[in-house]
Amino acid sequence: MEVVNAIGRRKAAIARVFVSEGTGKITINKRELTQYFPSGILQYVVLQPLNTLGVVEKYDINVNLCGGGYKGQAEALRLAIARALVKINAEDKPALKAEGFMTRDSRVVERKKPGRPKARKRFQFSKR
């Protein structure tokens, strides 16, 4: 099997994933998964598509991650892994879609408007 690549995005984070057959090693920006995401919850989020299909020890995953915070990066990586798994085997798509891993979450931060302290917040109104 050759290397399969996919892209996942969430908020300001972008994850480029390269999946090849292997022993289940996940490398993010030349660091291990447990070193890059010390939080167990974020590790669980990243591994969700692999656990759903039961292929955690089947593929080696190399990741380039940039932008955003750690939560956005973890969810971008989850989407990228799910997309790569579908490229490898299209029959897995219904199972991943039912769990919600194939959907790109398009919510991003609203821009700040001029004359206001934040996007929607206004300065205190004074009648006199």
mmCIF file of N, CA and C in Angstrom:
data_model
loop_
_atom_site.group_PDB
_atom_site.id
_atom_site.type_symbol
_atom_site.label_atom_id
_atom_site.label_comp_id
_atom_site.label_asym_id
_atom_site.label_seq_id
_atom_site.Cartn_x
_atom_site.Cartn_y
_atom_site.Cartn_z
ATOM 1 N N MET A 1 0.841 -1.191 0.000
ATOM 2 C CA MET A 1 0.000 0.000 0.000
ATOM 3 C C MET A 1 0.883 1.251 0.000
ATOM 4 N N GLU A 2 0.548 2.202 -0.842
ATOM 5 C CA GLU A 2 1.294 3.459 -0.868
ATOM 6 C C GLU A 2 0.770 4.403 0.218
ATOM 7 N N VAL A 3 1.413 5.538 0.345
ATOM 8 C CA VAL A 3 1.030 6.527 1.359
ATOM 9 C C VAL A 3 -0.225 7.263 0.896
ATOM 10 N N VAL A 4 -1.218 7.356 1.796
ATOM 11 C CA VAL A 4 -2.462 8.078 1.516
ATOM 12 C C VAL A 4 -2.446 9.359 2.330
ATOM 13 N N ASN A 5 -2.774 10.491 1.680
ATOM 14 C CA ASN A 5 -2.780 11.755 2.423
ATOM 15 C C ASN A 5 -4.173 12.370 2.429
ATOM 16 N N ALA A 6 -4.424 13.210 3.445
ATOM 17 C CA ALA A 6 -5.712 13.902 3.591
ATOM 18 C C ALA A 6 -5.491 15.151 4.435
ATOM 19 N N ILE A 7 -6.448 16.085 4.329
ATOM 20 C CA ILE A 7 -6.376 17.341 5.087
ATOM 21 C C ILE A 7 -7.626 17.486 5.946
ATOM 22 N N GLY A 8 -7.444 17.953 7.181
ATOM 23 C CA GLY A 8 -8.559 18.258 8.069
ATOM 24 C C GLY A 8 -8.394 19.651 8.625
ATOM 25 N N ARG A 9 -9.508 20.379 8.739
ATOM 26 C CA ARG A 9 -9.457 21.733 9.288
ATOM 27 C C ARG A 9 -10.504 21.896 10.376
ATOM 28 N N ARG A 10 -10.175 22.768 11.365
ATOM 29 C CA ARG A 10 -11.115 23.106 12.433
ATOM 30 C C ARG A 10 -10.659 24.428 13.025
ATOM 31 N N LYS A 11 -11.565 25.436 13.059
ATOM 32 C CA LYS A 11 -11.213 26.784 13.505
ATOM 33 C C LYS A 11 -10.012 27.268 12.695
ATOM 34 N N ALA A 12 -8.888 27.559 13.328
ATOM 35 C CA ALA A 12 -7.710 28.045 12.597
ATOM 36 C C ALA A 12 -6.667 26.950 12.398
ATOM 37 N N ALA A 13 -6.978 25.715 12.799
ATOM 38 C CA ALA A 13 -6.009 24.624 12.740
ATOM 39 C C ALA A 13 -6.119 23.860 11.418
ATOM 40 N N ILE A 14 -4.955 23.463 10.896
ATOM 41 C CA ILE A 14 -4.901 22.663 9.676
ATOM 42 C C ILE A 14 -4.028 21.442 9.947
ATOM 43 N N ALA A 15 -4.557 20.248 9.646
ATOM 44 C CA ALA A 15 -3.815 19.005 9.835
ATOM 45 C C ALA A 15 -3.643 18.309 8.493
ATOM 46 N N ARG A 16 -2.379 18.082 8.104
ATOM 47 C CA ARG A 16 -2.077 17.296 6.903
ATOM 48 C C ARG A 16 -1.591 15.934 7.365
ATOM 49 N N VAL A 17 -2.251 14.871 6.894
ATOM 50 C CA VAL A 17 -2.009 13.518 7.386
ATOM 51 C C VAL A 17 -1.478 12.634 6.268
ATOM 52 N N PHE A 18 -0.474 11.809 6.592
ATOM 53 C CA PHE A 18 0.080 10.824 5.662
ATOM 54 C C PHE A 18 -0.022 9.454 6.336
ATOM 55 N N VAL A 19 -0.882 8.587 5.794
ATOM 56 C CA VAL A 19 -1.157 7.283 6.397
ATOM 57 C C VAL A 19 -0.506 6.190 5.561
ATOM 58 N N SER A 20 0.231 5.289 6.224
ATOM 59 C CA SER A 20 0.819 4.131 5.560
ATOM 60 C C SER A 20 0.656 2.925 6.474
ATOM 61 N N GLU A 21 0.786 1.719 5.907
ATOM 62 C CA GLU A 21 0.668 0.514 6.728
ATOM 63 C C GLU A 21 1.829 0.445 7.701
ATOM 64 N N GLY A 22 1.537 -0.026 8.915
ATOM 65 C CA GLY A 22 2.582 -0.073 9.928
ATOM 66 C C GLY A 22 2.108 -0.685 11.224
ATOM 67 N N THR A 23 2.600 -0.126 12.345
ATOM 68 C CA THR A 23 2.361 -0.723 13.661
ATOM 69 C C THR A 23 1.515 0.142 14.583
ATOM 70 N N GLY A 24 0.976 1.244 14.080
ATOM 71 C CA GLY A 24 0.124 2.094 14.911
ATOM 72 C C GLY A 24 0.841 3.278 15.522
ATOM 73 N N LYS A 25 1.971 3.668 14.942
ATOM 74 C CA LYS A 25 2.746 4.804 15.467
ATOM 75 C C LYS A 25 2.188 6.106 14.886
ATOM 76 N N ILE A 26 1.894 7.086 15.746
ATOM 77 C CA ILE A 26 1.397 8.389 15.296
ATOM 78 C C ILE A 26 2.444 9.452 15.642
ATOM 79 N N THR A 27 2.966 10.131 14.610
ATOM 80 C CA THR A 27 3.978 11.164 14.789
ATOM 81 C C THR A 27 3.394 12.502 14.362
ATOM 82 N N ILE A 28 3.394 13.483 15.282
ATOM 83 C CA ILE A 28 2.853 14.815 15.000
ATOM 84 C C ILE A 28 3.997 15.820 15.098
ATOM 85 N N ASN A 29 4.298 16.505 13.992
ATOM 86 C CA ASN A 29 5.404 17.471 13.946
ATOM 87 C C ASN A 29 6.687 16.891 14.561
ATOM 88 N N LYS A 30 7.021 15.662 14.178
ATOM 89 C CA LYS A 30 8.223 14.925 14.622
ATOM 90 C C LYS A 30 8.211 14.622 16.118
ATOM 91 N N ARG A 31 7.016 14.597 16.741
ATOM 92 C CA ARG A 31 6.879 14.211 18.146
ATOM 93 C C ARG A 31 5.814 13.138 18.271
ATOM 94 N N GLU A 32 5.895 12.352 19.330
ATOM 95 C CA GLU A 32 4.904 11.298 19.582
ATOM 96 C C GLU A 32 3.549 11.906 19.947
ATOM 97 N N LEU A 33 2.476 11.126 19.746
ATOM 98 C CA LEU A 33 1.118 11.581 20.079
ATOM 99 C C LEU A 33 1.016 11.948 21.556
ATOM 100 N N THR A 34 1.540 11.079 22.444
ATOM 101 C CA THR A 34 1.433 11.331 23.889
ATOM 102 C C THR A 34 2.257 12.542 24.325
ATOM 103 N N GLN A 35 3.317 12.844 23.571
ATOM 104 C CA GLN A 35 4.142 14.011 23.896
ATOM 105 C C GLN A 35 3.492 15.290 23.379
ATOM 106 N N TYR A 36 2.881 15.239 22.178
ATOM 107 C CA TYR A 36 2.278 16.426 21.582
ATOM 108 C C TYR A 36 0.964 16.785 22.280
ATOM 109 N N PHE A 37 0.131 15.767 22.562
ATOM 110 C CA PHE A 37 -1.130 15.967 23.291
ATOM 111 C C PHE A 37 -1.035 15.236 24.629
ATOM 112 N N PRO A 38 -0.524 15.896 25.698
ATOM 113 C CA PRO A 38 -0.408 15.224 26.994
ATOM 114 C C PRO A 38 -1.773 14.853 27.594
ATOM 115 N N SER A 39 -2.815 15.592 27.235
ATOM 116 C CA SER A 39 -4.144 15.338 27.784
ATOM 117 C C SER A 39 -4.731 14.046 27.216
ATOM 118 N N GLY A 40 -5.225 13.196 28.093
ATOM 119 C CA GLY A 40 -5.833 11.931 27.669
ATOM 120 C C GLY A 40 -7.084 12.140 26.842
ATOM 121 N N ILE A 41 -7.834 13.201 27.124
ATOM 122 C CA ILE A 41 -9.064 13.483 26.388
ATOM 123 C C ILE A 41 -8.747 13.794 24.933
ATOM 124 N N LEU A 42 -7.714 14.618 24.690
ATOM 125 C CA LEU A 42 -7.347 14.971 23.320
ATOM 126 C C LEU A 42 -6.766 13.778 22.571
ATOM 127 N N GLN A 43 -6.026 12.906 23.268
ATOM 128 C CA GLN A 43 -5.540 11.673 22.645
ATOM 129 C C GLN A 43 -6.719 10.802 22.226
ATOM 130 N N TYR A 44 -7.739 10.712 23.081
ATOM 131 C CA TYR A 44 -8.943 9.945 22.765
ATOM 132 C C TYR A 44 -9.648 10.516 21.536
ATOM 133 N N VAL A 45 -9.744 11.862 21.448
ATOM 134 C CA VAL A 45 -10.385 12.523 20.304
ATOM 135 C C VAL A 45 -9.661 12.165 19.009
ATOM 136 N N VAL A 46 -8.336 12.187 19.036
ATOM 137 C CA VAL A 46 -7.542 11.889 17.844
ATOM 138 C C VAL A 46 -7.736 10.437 17.402
ATOM 139 N N LEU A 47 -7.822 9.527 18.367
ATOM 140 C CA LEU A 47 -7.899 8.094 18.049
ATOM 141 C C LEU A 47 -9.314 7.596 17.779
ATOM 142 N N GLN A 48 -10.333 8.449 17.929
ATOM 143 C CA GLN A 48 -11.726 8.022 17.754
ATOM 144 C C GLN A 48 -12.003 7.303 16.430
ATOM 145 N N PRO A 49 -11.600 7.859 15.258
ATOM 146 C CA PRO A 49 -11.909 7.139 14.010
ATOM 147 C C PRO A 49 -11.236 5.775 13.929
ATOM 148 N N LEU A 50 -10.004 5.676 14.443
ATOM 149 C CA LEU A 50 -9.277 4.404 14.424
ATOM 150 C C LEU A 50 -9.935 3.387 15.348
ATOM 151 N N ASN A 51 -10.383 3.846 16.530
ATOM 152 C CA ASN A 51 -11.063 2.945 17.472
ATOM 153 C C ASN A 51 -12.408 2.479 16.934
ATOM 154 N N THR A 52 -13.128 3.363 16.231
ATOM 155 C CA THR A 52 -14.432 3.013 15.667
ATOM 156 C C THR A 52 -14.299 1.857 14.680
ATOM 157 N N LEU A 53 -13.240 1.891 13.856
ATOM 158 C CA LEU A 53 -13.026 0.846 12.849
ATOM 159 C C LEU A 53 -12.169 -0.297 13.379
ATOM 160 N N GLY A 54 -11.562 -0.125 14.549
ATOM 161 C CA GLY A 54 -10.727 -1.171 15.128
ATOM 162 C C GLY A 54 -9.420 -1.385 14.386
ATOM 163 N N VAL A 55 -8.791 -0.296 13.897
ATOM 164 C CA VAL A 55 -7.550 -0.413 13.124
ATOM 165 C C VAL A 55 -6.421 0.417 13.754
ATOM 166 N N VAL A 56 -6.396 0.474 15.100
ATOM 167 C CA VAL A 56 -5.416 1.325 15.785
ATOM 168 C C VAL A 56 -3.985 0.858 15.507
ATOM 169 N N GLU A 57 -3.752 -0.470 15.498
ATOM 170 C CA GLU A 57 -2.400 -1.000 15.314
ATOM 171 C C GLU A 57 -2.081 -1.340 13.860
ATOM 172 N N LYS A 58 -2.891 -0.890 12.921
ATOM 173 C CA LYS A 58 -2.710 -1.276 11.517
ATOM 174 C C LYS A 58 -1.969 -0.237 10.680
ATOM 175 N N TYR A 59 -2.064 1.053 11.049
ATOM 176 C CA TYR A 59 -1.504 2.122 10.225
ATOM 177 C C TYR A 59 -0.533 2.991 11.012
ATOM 178 N N ASP A 60 0.533 3.437 10.316
ATOM 179 C CA ASP A 60 1.413 4.477 10.841
ATOM 180 C C ASP A 60 0.922 5.811 10.283
ATOM 181 N N ILE A 61 0.848 6.834 11.134
ATOM 182 C CA ILE A 61 0.315 8.125 10.716
ATOM 183 C C ILE A 61 1.358 9.203 10.994
ATOM 184 N N ASN A 62 1.706 9.947 9.952
ATOM 185 C CA ASN A 62 2.630 11.073 10.072
ATOM 186 C C ASN A 62 1.819 12.349 9.837
ATOM 187 N N VAL A 63 1.937 13.335 10.737
ATOM 188 C CA VAL A 63 1.058 14.507 10.704
ATOM 189 C C VAL A 63 1.866 15.799 10.699
ATOM 190 N N ASN A 64 1.433 16.754 9.865
ATOM 191 C CA ASN A 64 1.904 18.133 9.953
ATOM 192 C C ASN A 64 0.743 18.961 10.488
ATOM 193 N N LEU A 65 0.910 19.558 11.666
ATOM 194 C CA LEU A 65 -0.149 20.343 12.310
ATOM 195 C C LEU A 65 0.309 21.785 12.451
ATOM 196 N N CYS A 66 -0.575 22.738 12.092
ATOM 197 C CA CYS A 66 -0.231 24.137 12.303
ATOM 198 C C CYS A 66 -1.494 24.932 12.582
ATOM 199 N N GLY A 67 -1.339 26.040 13.293
ATOM 200 C CA GLY A 67 -2.442 26.956 13.553
ATOM 201 C C GLY A 67 -3.354 26.507 14.670
ATOM 202 N N GLY A 68 -4.083 27.465 15.225
ATOM 203 C CA GLY A 68 -5.113 27.163 16.213
ATOM 204 C C GLY A 68 -4.569 26.764 17.574
ATOM 205 N N GLY A 69 -5.477 26.331 18.435
ATOM 206 C CA GLY A 69 -5.126 25.860 19.770
ATOM 207 C C GLY A 69 -5.153 24.347 19.810
ATOM 208 N N TYR A 70 -4.896 23.776 20.978
ATOM 209 C CA TYR A 70 -4.776 22.323 21.056
ATOM 210 C C TYR A 70 -6.095 21.595 20.767
ATOM 211 N N LYS A 71 -7.242 22.167 21.196
ATOM 212 C CA LYS A 71 -8.534 21.520 20.934
ATOM 213 C C LYS A 71 -8.853 21.528 19.440
ATOM 214 N N GLY A 72 -8.677 22.670 18.790
ATOM 215 C CA GLY A 72 -8.914 22.761 17.349
ATOM 216 C C GLY A 72 -7.985 21.851 16.572
ATOM 217 N N GLN A 73 -6.730 21.750 17.008
ATOM 218 C CA GLN A 73 -5.766 20.884 16.333
ATOM 219 C C GLN A 73 -6.160 19.424 16.462
ATOM 220 N N ALA A 74 -6.619 19.011 17.645
ATOM 221 C CA ALA A 74 -7.025 17.619 17.850
ATOM 222 C C ALA A 74 -8.225 17.270 16.962
ATOM 223 N N GLU A 75 -9.195 18.184 16.862
ATOM 224 C CA GLU A 75 -10.383 17.905 16.053
ATOM 225 C C GLU A 75 -10.077 17.969 14.560
ATOM 226 N N ALA A 76 -9.137 18.828 14.140
ATOM 227 C CA ALA A 76 -8.699 18.867 12.748
ATOM 228 C C ALA A 76 -8.005 17.551 12.381
ATOM 229 N N LEU A 77 -7.213 17.047 13.315
ATOM 230 C CA LEU A 77 -6.509 15.779 13.096
ATOM 231 C C LEU A 77 -7.491 14.612 13.016
ATOM 232 N N ARG A 78 -8.533 14.642 13.837
ATOM 233 C CA ARG A 78 -9.556 13.592 13.790
ATOM 234 C C ARG A 78 -10.221 13.550 12.421
ATOM 235 N N LEU A 79 -10.580 14.722 11.873
ATOM 236 C CA LEU A 79 -11.207 14.795 10.550
ATOM 237 C C LEU A 79 -10.259 14.294 9.464
ATOM 238 N N ALA A 80 -8.985 14.682 9.539
ATOM 239 C CA ALA A 80 -8.008 14.268 8.530
ATOM 240 C C ALA A 80 -7.809 12.759 8.541
ATOM 241 N N ILE A 81 -7.722 12.156 9.733
ATOM 242 C CA ILE A 81 -7.553 10.704 9.836
ATOM 243 C C ILE A 81 -8.766 9.989 9.266
ATOM 244 N N ALA A 82 -9.972 10.493 9.593
ATOM 245 C CA ALA A 82 -11.200 9.878 9.067
ATOM 246 C C ALA A 82 -11.239 9.942 7.547
ATOM 247 N N ARG A 83 -10.854 11.088 6.967
ATOM 248 C CA ARG A 83 -10.849 11.232 5.516
ATOM 249 C C ARG A 83 -9.836 10.289 4.872
ATOM 250 N N ALA A 84 -8.671 10.126 5.498
ATOM 251 C CA ALA A 84 -7.644 9.226 4.963
ATOM 252 C C ALA A 84 -8.115 7.774 5.013
ATOM 253 N N LEU A 85 -8.795 7.378 6.097
ATOM 254 C CA LEU A 85 -9.303 6.009 6.218
ATOM 255 C C LEU A 85 -10.357 5.708 5.154
ATOM 256 N N VAL A 86 -11.169 6.710 4.813
ATOM 257 C CA VAL A 86 -12.174 6.537 3.758
ATOM 258 C C VAL A 86 -11.505 6.402 2.393
ATOM 259 N N LYS A 87 -10.386 7.131 2.182
ATOM 260 C CA LYS A 87 -9.637 6.987 0.931
ATOM 261 C C LYS A 87 -9.074 5.569 0.790
ATOM 262 N N ILE A 88 -8.648 4.988 1.925
ATOM 263 C CA ILE A 88 -8.094 3.634 1.912
ATOM 264 C C ILE A 88 -9.193 2.609 1.643
ATOM 265 N N ASN A 89 -10.318 2.731 2.356
ATOM 266 C CA ASN A 89 -11.428 1.788 2.199
ATOM 267 C C ASN A 89 -12.744 2.556 2.242
ATOM 268 N N ALA A 90 -13.399 2.700 1.095
ATOM 269 C CA ALA A 90 -14.626 3.506 0.988
ATOM 270 C C ALA A 90 -15.798 2.890 1.748
ATOM 271 N N GLU A 91 -15.733 1.600 2.058
ATOM 272 C CA GLU A 91 -16.830 0.935 2.780
ATOM 273 C C GLU A 91 -16.914 1.358 4.243
ATOM 274 N N ASP A 92 -15.864 2.013 4.742
ATOM 275 C CA ASP A 92 -15.860 2.471 6.139
ATOM 276 C C ASP A 92 -16.609 3.777 6.332
ATOM 277 N N LYS A 93 -16.967 4.466 5.241
ATOM 278 C CA LYS A 93 -17.556 5.809 5.341
ATOM 279 C C LYS A 93 -18.860 5.843 6.144
ATOM 280 N N PRO A 94 -19.827 4.921 5.935
ATOM 281 C CA PRO A 94 -21.073 5.005 6.724
ATOM 282 C C PRO A 94 -20.845 4.929 8.236
ATOM 283 N N ALA A 95 -19.911 4.076 8.673
ATOM 284 C CA ALA A 95 -19.634 3.929 10.110
ATOM 285 C C ALA A 95 -19.045 5.223 10.678
ATOM 286 N N LEU A 96 -18.119 5.848 9.940
ATOM 287 C CA LEU A 96 -17.499 7.091 10.406
ATOM 288 C C LEU A 96 -18.481 8.256 10.343
ATOM 289 N N LYS A 97 -19.334 8.276 9.312
ATOM 290 C CA LYS A 97 -20.317 9.355 9.164
ATOM 291 C C LYS A 97 -21.364 9.290 10.277
ATOM 292 N N ALA A 98 -21.751 8.076 10.679
ATOM 293 C CA ALA A 98 -22.735 7.908 11.754
ATOM 294 C C ALA A 98 -22.204 8.459 13.076
ATOM 295 N N GLU A 99 -20.901 8.372 13.293
ATOM 296 C CA GLU A 99 -20.288 8.915 14.510
ATOM 297 C C GLU A 99 -20.031 10.414 14.409
ATOM 298 N N GLY A 100 -20.137 10.988 13.196
ATOM 299 C CA GLY A 100 -19.947 12.424 13.003
ATOM 300 C C GLY A 100 -18.511 12.827 12.722
ATOM 301 N N PHE A 101 -17.658 11.883 12.315
ATOM 302 C CA PHE A 101 -16.244 12.181 12.085
ATOM 303 C C PHE A 101 -15.965 12.680 10.675
ATOM 304 N N MET A 102 -16.929 12.608 9.766
ATOM 305 C CA MET A 102 -16.712 13.032 8.384
ATOM 306 C C MET A 102 -17.176 14.470 8.142
ATOM 307 N N THR A 103 -17.777 15.101 9.150
ATOM 308 C CA THR A 103 -18.337 16.436 8.991
ATOM 309 C C THR A 103 -17.318 17.495 9.381
ATOM 310 N N ARG A 104 -17.094 18.466 8.503
ATOM 311 C CA ARG A 104 -16.191 19.586 8.781
ATOM 312 C C ARG A 104 -16.951 20.609 9.610
ATOM 313 N N ASP A 105 -16.495 20.869 10.810
ATOM 314 C CA ASP A 105 -17.135 21.860 11.675
ATOM 315 C C ASP A 105 -16.683 23.242 11.213
ATOM 316 N N SER A 106 -17.580 24.005 10.573
ATOM 317 C CA SER A 106 -17.197 25.250 9.908
ATOM 318 C C SER A 106 -17.238 26.473 10.818
ATOM 319 N N ARG A 107 -17.533 26.283 12.108
ATOM 320 C CA ARG A 107 -17.612 27.439 13.009
ATOM 321 C C ARG A 107 -16.226 28.024 13.261
ATOM 322 N N VAL A 108 -16.094 29.328 13.009
ATOM 323 C CA VAL A 108 -14.839 30.024 13.269
ATOM 324 C C VAL A 108 -15.138 31.295 14.043
ATOM 325 N N VAL A 109 -14.103 31.913 14.596
ATOM 326 C CA VAL A 109 -14.273 33.120 15.404
ATOM 327 C C VAL A 109 -14.748 34.260 14.516
ATOM 328 N N GLU A 110 -15.774 34.989 15.004
ATOM 329 C CA GLU A 110 -16.298 36.145 14.268
ATOM 330 C C GLU A 110 -15.328 37.315 14.398
ATOM 331 N N ARG A 111 -15.158 38.066 13.309
ATOM 332 C CA ARG A 111 -14.189 39.153 13.337
ATOM 333 C C ARG A 111 -14.663 40.312 14.197
ATOM 334 N N LYS A 112 -13.689 41.075 14.723
ATOM 335 C CA LYS A 112 -13.987 42.260 15.507
ATOM 336 C C LYS A 112 -14.442 43.372 14.570
ATOM 337 N N LYS A 113 -15.503 44.098 14.961
ATOM 338 C CA LYS A 113 -16.031 45.204 14.143
ATOM 339 C C LYS A 113 -15.469 46.533 14.655
ATOM 340 N N PRO A 114 -15.322 47.509 13.778
ATOM 341 C CA PRO A 114 -14.823 48.818 14.230
ATOM 342 C C PRO A 114 -15.849 49.532 15.116
ATOM 343 N N GLY A 115 -15.356 50.280 16.101
ATOM 344 C CA GLY A 115 -16.236 51.023 17.000
ATOM 345 C C GLY A 115 -16.841 50.173 18.089
ATOM 346 N N ARG A 116 -16.357 48.928 18.250
ATOM 347 C CA ARG A 116 -16.852 48.035 19.301
ATOM 348 C C ARG A 116 -15.661 47.347 19.965
ATOM 349 N N PRO A 117 -15.815 46.973 21.238
ATOM 350 C CA PRO A 117 -14.680 46.316 21.900
ATOM 351 C C PRO A 117 -14.438 44.883 21.409
ATOM 352 N N LYS A 118 -15.524 44.171 21.014
ATOM 353 C CA LYS A 118 -15.399 42.807 20.490
ATOM 354 C C LYS A 118 -16.315 42.676 19.277
ATOM 355 N N ALA A 119 -16.613 41.469 18.848
ATOM 356 C CA ALA A 119 -17.402 41.291 17.627
ATOM 357 C C ALA A 119 -18.822 41.839 17.770
ATOM 358 N N ARG A 120 -19.461 41.561 18.900
ATOM 359 C CA ARG A 120 -20.851 42.005 19.083
ATOM 360 C C ARG A 120 -21.050 42.903 20.298
ATOM 361 N N LYS A 121 -20.140 42.830 21.257
ATOM 362 C CA LYS A 121 -20.247 43.648 22.463
ATOM 363 C C LYS A 121 -20.124 45.119 22.110
ATOM 364 N N ARG A 122 -20.924 45.942 22.804
ATOM 365 C CA ARG A 122 -20.875 47.378 22.565
ATOM 366 C C ARG A 122 -20.367 48.098 23.801
ATOM 367 N N PHE A 123 -19.849 49.312 23.590
ATOM 368 C CA PHE A 123 -19.434 50.137 24.718
ATOM 369 C C PHE A 123 -20.686 50.566 25.483
ATOM 370 N N GLN A 124 -20.520 50.872 26.773
ATOM 371 C CA GLN A 124 -21.640 51.264 27.624
ATOM 372 C C GLN A 124 -22.317 52.518 27.077
ATOM 373 N N PHE A 125 -23.644 52.488 27.004
ATOM 374 C CA PHE A 125 -24.411 53.611 26.481
ATOM 375 C C PHE A 125 -24.710 54.595 27.613
ATOM 376 N N SER A 126 -24.467 55.864 27.344
ATOM 377 C CA SER A 126 -24.773 56.895 28.339
ATOM 378 C C SER A 126 -25.735 57.886 27.704
ATOM 379 N N LYS A 127 -26.917 58.061 28.308
ATOM 380 C CA LYS A 127 -27.929 58.961 27.752
ATOM 381 C C LYS A 127 -27.501 60.416 27.945
ATOM 382 N N ARG A 128 -26.911 60.744 29.093
ATOM 383 C CA ARG A 128 -26.476 62.123 29.372
ATOM 384 C C ARG A 128 -24.998 62.171 29.659
#
